[in-house]
Tab-separated table of C-alpha atoms and ligand atoms in Angstrom:
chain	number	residue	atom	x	y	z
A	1	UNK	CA	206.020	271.328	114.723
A	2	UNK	CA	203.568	269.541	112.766
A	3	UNK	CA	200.648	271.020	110.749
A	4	UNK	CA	197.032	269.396	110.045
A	5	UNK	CA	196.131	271.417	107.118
A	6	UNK	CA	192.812	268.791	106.925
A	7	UNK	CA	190.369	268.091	109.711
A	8	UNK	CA	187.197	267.591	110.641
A	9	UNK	CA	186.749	268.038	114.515
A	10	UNK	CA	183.477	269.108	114.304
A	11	UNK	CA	182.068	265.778	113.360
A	12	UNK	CA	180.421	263.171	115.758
A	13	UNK	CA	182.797	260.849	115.980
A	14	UNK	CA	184.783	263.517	118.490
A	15	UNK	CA	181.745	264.375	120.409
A	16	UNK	CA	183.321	262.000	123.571
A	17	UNK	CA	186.766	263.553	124.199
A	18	UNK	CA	187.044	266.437	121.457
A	19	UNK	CA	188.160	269.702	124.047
A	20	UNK	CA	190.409	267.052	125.573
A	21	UNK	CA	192.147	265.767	122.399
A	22	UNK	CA	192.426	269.393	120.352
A	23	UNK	CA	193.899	270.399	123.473
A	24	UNK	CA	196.539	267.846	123.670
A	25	UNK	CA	197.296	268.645	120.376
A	26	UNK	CA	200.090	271.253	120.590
A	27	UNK	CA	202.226	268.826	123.420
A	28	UNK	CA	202.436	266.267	120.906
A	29	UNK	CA	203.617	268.831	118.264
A	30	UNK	CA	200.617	269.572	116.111
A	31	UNK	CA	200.549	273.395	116.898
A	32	UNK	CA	198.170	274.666	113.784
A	33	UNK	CA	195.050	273.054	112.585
A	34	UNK	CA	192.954	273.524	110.176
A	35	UNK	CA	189.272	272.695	110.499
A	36	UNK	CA	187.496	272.430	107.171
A	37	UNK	CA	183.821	273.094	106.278
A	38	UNK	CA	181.721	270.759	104.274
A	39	UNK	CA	178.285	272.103	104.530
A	40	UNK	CA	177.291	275.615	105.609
A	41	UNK	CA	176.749	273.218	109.422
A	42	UNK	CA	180.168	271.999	109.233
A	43	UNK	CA	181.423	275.745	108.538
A	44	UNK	CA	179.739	277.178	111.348
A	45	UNK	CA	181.107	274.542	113.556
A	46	UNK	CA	184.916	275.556	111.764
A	47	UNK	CA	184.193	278.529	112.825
A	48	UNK	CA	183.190	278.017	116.878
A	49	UNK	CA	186.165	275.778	116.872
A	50	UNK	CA	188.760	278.246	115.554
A	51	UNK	CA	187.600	280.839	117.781
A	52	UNK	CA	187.894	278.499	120.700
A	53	UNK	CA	191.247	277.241	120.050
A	54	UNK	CA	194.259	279.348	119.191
A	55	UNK	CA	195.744	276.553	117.466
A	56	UNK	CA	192.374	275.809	115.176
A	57	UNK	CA	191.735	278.160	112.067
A	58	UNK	CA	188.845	277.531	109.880
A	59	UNK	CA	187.955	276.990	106.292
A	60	UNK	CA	184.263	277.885	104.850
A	61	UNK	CA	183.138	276.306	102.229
A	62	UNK	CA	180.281	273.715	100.456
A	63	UNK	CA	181.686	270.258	99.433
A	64	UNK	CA	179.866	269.146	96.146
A	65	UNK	CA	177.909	266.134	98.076
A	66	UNK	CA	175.739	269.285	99.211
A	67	UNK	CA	176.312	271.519	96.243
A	68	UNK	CA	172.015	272.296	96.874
A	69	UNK	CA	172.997	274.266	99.334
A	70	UNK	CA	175.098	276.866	97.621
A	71	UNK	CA	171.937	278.847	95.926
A	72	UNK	CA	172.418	282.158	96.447
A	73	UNK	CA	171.798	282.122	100.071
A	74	UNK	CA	173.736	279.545	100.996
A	75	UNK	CA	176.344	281.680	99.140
A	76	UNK	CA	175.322	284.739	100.840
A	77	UNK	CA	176.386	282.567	104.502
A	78	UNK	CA	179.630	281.895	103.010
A	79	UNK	CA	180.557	285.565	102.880
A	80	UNK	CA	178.961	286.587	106.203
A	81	UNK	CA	181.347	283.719	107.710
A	82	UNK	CA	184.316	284.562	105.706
A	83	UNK	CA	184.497	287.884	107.338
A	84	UNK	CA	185.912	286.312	110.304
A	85	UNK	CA	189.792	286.922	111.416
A	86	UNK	CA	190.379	283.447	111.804
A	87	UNK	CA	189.057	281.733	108.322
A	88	UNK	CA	192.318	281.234	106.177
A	89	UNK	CA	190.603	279.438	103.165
A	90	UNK	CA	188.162	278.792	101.293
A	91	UNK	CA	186.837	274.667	100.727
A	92	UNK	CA	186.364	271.948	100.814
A	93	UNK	CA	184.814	273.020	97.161
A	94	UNK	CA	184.918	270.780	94.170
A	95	UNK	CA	183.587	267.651	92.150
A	96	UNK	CA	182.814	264.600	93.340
A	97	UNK	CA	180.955	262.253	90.639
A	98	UNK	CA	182.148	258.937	92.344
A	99	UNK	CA	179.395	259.456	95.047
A	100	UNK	CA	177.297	261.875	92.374
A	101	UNK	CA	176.911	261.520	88.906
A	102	UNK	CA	173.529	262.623	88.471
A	103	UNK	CA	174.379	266.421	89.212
A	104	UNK	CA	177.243	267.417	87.495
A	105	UNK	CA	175.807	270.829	86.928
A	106	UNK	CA	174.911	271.989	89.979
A	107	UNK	CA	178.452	270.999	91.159
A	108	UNK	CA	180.634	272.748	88.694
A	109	UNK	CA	177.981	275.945	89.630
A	110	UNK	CA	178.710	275.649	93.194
A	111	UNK	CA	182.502	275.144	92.596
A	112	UNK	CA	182.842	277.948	89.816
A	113	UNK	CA	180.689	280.480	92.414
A	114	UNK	CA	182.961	279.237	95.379
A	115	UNK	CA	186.068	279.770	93.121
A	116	UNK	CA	184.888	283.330	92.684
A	117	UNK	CA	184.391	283.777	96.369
A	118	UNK	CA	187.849	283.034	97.101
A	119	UNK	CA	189.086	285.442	94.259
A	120	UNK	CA	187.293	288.576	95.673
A	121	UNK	CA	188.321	287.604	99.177
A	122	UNK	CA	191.907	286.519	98.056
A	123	UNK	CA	192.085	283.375	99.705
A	124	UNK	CA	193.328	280.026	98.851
A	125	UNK	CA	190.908	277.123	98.151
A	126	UNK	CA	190.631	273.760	99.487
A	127	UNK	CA	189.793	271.458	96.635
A	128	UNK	CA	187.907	268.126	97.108
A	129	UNK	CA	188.169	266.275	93.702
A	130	UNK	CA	186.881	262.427	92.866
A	131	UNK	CA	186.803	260.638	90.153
A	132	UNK	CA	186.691	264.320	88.014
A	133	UNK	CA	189.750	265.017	87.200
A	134	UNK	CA	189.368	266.513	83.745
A	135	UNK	CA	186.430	268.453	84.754
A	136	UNK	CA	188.092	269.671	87.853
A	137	UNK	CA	191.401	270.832	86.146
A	138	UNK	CA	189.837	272.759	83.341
A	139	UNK	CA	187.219	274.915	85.825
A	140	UNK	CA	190.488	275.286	87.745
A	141	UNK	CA	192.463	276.650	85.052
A	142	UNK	CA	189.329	278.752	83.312
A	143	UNK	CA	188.681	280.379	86.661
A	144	UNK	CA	192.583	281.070	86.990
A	145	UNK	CA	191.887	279.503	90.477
A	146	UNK	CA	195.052	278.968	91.673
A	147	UNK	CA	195.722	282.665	91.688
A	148	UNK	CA	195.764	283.029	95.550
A	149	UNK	CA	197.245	279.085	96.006
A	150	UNK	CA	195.208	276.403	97.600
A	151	UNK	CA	195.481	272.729	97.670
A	152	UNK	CA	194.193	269.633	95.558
A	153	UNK	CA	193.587	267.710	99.131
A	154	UNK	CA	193.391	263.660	99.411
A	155	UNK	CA	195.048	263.793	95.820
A	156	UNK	CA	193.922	260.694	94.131
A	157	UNK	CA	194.861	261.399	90.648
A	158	UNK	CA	198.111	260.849	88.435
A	159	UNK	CA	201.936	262.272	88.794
A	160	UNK	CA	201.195	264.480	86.052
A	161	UNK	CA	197.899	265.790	86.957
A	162	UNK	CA	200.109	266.615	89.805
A	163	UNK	CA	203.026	268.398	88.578
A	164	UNK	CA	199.728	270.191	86.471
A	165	UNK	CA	198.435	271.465	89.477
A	166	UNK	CA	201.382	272.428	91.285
A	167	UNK	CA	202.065	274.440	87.604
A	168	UNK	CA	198.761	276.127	88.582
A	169	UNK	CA	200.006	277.144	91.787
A	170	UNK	CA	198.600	274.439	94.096
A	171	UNK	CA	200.011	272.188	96.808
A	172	UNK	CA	199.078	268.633	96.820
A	173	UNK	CA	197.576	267.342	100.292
A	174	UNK	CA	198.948	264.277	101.516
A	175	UNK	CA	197.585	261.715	104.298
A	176	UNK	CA	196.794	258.338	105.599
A	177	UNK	CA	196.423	257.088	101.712
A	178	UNK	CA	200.009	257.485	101.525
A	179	UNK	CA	200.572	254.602	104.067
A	180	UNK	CA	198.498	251.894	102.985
A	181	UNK	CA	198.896	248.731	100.513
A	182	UNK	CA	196.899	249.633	97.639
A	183	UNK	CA	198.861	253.841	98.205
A	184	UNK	CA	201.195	252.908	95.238
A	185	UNK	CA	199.645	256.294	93.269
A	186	UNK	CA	200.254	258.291	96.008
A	187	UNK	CA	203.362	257.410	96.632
A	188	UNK	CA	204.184	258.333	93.290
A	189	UNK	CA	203.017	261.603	93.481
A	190	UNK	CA	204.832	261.982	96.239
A	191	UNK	CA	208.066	260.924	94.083
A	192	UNK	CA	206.811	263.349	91.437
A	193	UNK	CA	206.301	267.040	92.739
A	194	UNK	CA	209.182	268.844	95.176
A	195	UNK	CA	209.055	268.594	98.994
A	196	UNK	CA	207.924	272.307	98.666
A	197	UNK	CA	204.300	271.669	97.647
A	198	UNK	CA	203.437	268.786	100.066
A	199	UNK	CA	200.913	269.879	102.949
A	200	UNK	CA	199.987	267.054	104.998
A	201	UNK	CA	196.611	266.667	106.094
A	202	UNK	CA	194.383	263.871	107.967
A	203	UNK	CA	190.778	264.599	107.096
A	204	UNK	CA	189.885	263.020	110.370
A	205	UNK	CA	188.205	261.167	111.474
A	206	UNK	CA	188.818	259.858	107.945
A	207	UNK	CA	191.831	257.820	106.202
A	208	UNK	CA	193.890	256.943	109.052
A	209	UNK	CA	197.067	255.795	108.411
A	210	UNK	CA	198.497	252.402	109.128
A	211	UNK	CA	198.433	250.717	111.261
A	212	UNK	CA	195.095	252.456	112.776
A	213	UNK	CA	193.584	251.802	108.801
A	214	UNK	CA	189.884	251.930	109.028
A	215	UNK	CA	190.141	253.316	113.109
A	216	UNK	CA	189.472	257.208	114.236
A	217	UNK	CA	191.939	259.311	112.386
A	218	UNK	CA	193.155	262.486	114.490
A	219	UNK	CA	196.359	264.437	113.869
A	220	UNK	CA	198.135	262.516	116.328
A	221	UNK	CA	198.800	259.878	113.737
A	222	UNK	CA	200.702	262.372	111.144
A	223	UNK	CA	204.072	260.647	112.412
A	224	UNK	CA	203.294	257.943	109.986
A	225	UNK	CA	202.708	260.218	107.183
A	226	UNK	CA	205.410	261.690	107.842
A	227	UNK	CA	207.661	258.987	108.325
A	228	UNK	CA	206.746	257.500	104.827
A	229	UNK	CA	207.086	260.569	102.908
A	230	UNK	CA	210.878	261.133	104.258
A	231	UNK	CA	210.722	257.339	102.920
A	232	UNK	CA	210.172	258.000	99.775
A	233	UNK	CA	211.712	261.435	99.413
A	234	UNK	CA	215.099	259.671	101.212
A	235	UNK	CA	215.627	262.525	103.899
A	236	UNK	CA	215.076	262.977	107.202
A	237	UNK	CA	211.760	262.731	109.297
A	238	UNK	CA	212.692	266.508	110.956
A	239	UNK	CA	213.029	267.945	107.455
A	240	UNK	CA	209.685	266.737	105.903
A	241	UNK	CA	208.110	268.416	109.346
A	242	UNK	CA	210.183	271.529	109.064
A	243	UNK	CA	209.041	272.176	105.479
A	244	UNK	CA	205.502	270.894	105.783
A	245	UNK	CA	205.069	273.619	108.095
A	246	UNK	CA	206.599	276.048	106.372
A	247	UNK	CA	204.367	275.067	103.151
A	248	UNK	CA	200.998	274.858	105.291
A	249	UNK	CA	201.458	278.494	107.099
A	250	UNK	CA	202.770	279.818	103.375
A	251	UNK	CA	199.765	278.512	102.050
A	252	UNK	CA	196.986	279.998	104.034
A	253	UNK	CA	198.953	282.928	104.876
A	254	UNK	CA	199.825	282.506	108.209
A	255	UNK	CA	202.231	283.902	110.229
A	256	UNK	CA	204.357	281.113	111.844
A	257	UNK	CA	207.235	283.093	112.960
A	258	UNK	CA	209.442	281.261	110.561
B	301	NI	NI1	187.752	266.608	104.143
C-alpha cells in the first residue's frame, strides 16, 4: 500500500481523465493521497477532491509564489477551510527566493502566520523551501514549528540540513528527484536520515521520475521511487512501502489500521 503524501490533482494538466485516474488509484496500490493547496484556489479544489474521494485528504495552505494572498483575509479562508474533517495538514507554506527574491518579507509573514495556524489547529505543516535554507530553518526553529510534525517536501538541501530537520521533528519528502542523473544530493539524504522519516511524495503533475522525466507525473509512477530508495537503503522494495505508509498516516494523523 503505497502513499502520495504530495499531489496536485486539481491542476489542469488532469482536467482529461482526472475521476478516471484518482479512481484507479487504490487497484494499483496507492490507497491514501494527499492533495496539497498552493493558493487559497488550489485549497478549495483540495478540498472538493478530498470530499469526493475517500482515498484523497487535503492540505490548506498559501505557497510563498502567492504569499499576497495571505493578508488577513486570505488568512481568515484558511481557517474557515481548515475546519473540515478531511484536511490533515497545513502547506504547502514556505520560502521560495529562487523564483522570488524581491519579497522576502511578505514570505517569511505569510509562512510565520501559516506556522501559527497550524499550531492553534495542531496540525502538521507541509513545507515548500528553495533556495532558503537558512531563512527557512531558523523561522522553523523560532516558531518551534515542528511541534505537531510536518514535512520539508521536494528536499533540495544538504544531509545535514536534513538530519537538522528531522532533529526538529520533520520528515523529509522524497520523489521523482531521487531518480534522475543530476539526484546525487538526494540520494544522499536519503543515505543520511533513517527509513523512519522518509514520506514519499510526487507533486504531480511535477518531477516525474525516470524514465517518464519531464512527462505527467501521477502516483502511479512511485514504484520507481520506491525502487531506488530500497537501492540505496539496501532492503527490500515491500519494506520501504510498508514503512512509508506507516510514516505518511503517522504524520498527518491518520488512522491506517496499522
Ligand atoms: Ni507541491
Amino acid at each position: 500500500m503505497i502513499f502520495d503524501t504530495h499531489a496536485h490533482y486539481d491542476d489542469e494538466a488532469f482536467d482529461e481523465d482526472r475521476d478516471q485516474l484518482i479512481n484507479s488509484l487504490p487497484e494499483n496500490g496507492v490507497v491514501k493521497v494527499v492533495n496539497v493547496g498552493a493558493s487559497l484556489k488550489m485549497s478549495e479544489a483540495s478540498l472538493e477532491l478530498s470530499k469526493k474521494y475517500p482515498h484523497v485528504y487535503a492540505a490548506i495552505g498559501i505557497h510563498p509564489d502567492e504569499a499576497k494572498e495571505a493578508d488577513e483575509q486570505g488568512l481568515m479562508k484558511i481557517r474557515k477551510m481548515i475546519e473540515n474533517p478531511k484536511v490533515v495538514a497545513v502547506g504547502e507554506i514556505g520560502l521560495d527566493y529562487y523564483w522570488n527574491k524581491e519579497n522576502k518579507d511578505i514570505q517569511k509573514k505569510a509562512f510565520v502566520d501559516q506556522l501559527d495556524i497550524a499550531k492553534e489547529y495542531k496540525l502538521p505543516v507541509i513545507i515548500h523551501s528553495r533556495d532558503a535554507a537558512e531563512d527557512t530553518m531558523k523561522i522553523l526553529k523560532e516558531e518551534n514549528a515542528g511541534i505537531n510534525g510536518g514535512v520539508v517536501h521536494c528536499f533540495s538541501y544538504s544531509p545535514e540540513i536534513a538530519k537538522e530537520a528531522v532533529k526538529m521533528g520533520f520528515n523529509i519528502g522524497v520523489g521523482g528527484v531521487l531518480t534522475f542523473k543530476n539526484g546525487k544530493k538526494a540520494k544522499e539524504v536519503v543515505e543520511a536520515i533513517p527509513l523512519d522519516r522518509i514520506v514519499i511524495e510526487t507533486d504531480c503533475p511535477y518531477l516525474a521520475p525516470v524514465p517518464f522525466r519531464g512527462k505527467r507525473n501521477s502516483s502511479l509512477y512511485l514504484p520507481y521511487v520506491v525502487e531506488m530508495i530500497a537501492e540505496i537503503k539496501n532492503i527490500d522494495k515491500e519494506e520501504v512501502i510498508r514503512e512509508t505508509y506507516k510514516n505518511g498516516c503517522r504524520m498527518y494523523g491518520i488512522d491506517c489500521d496499522l
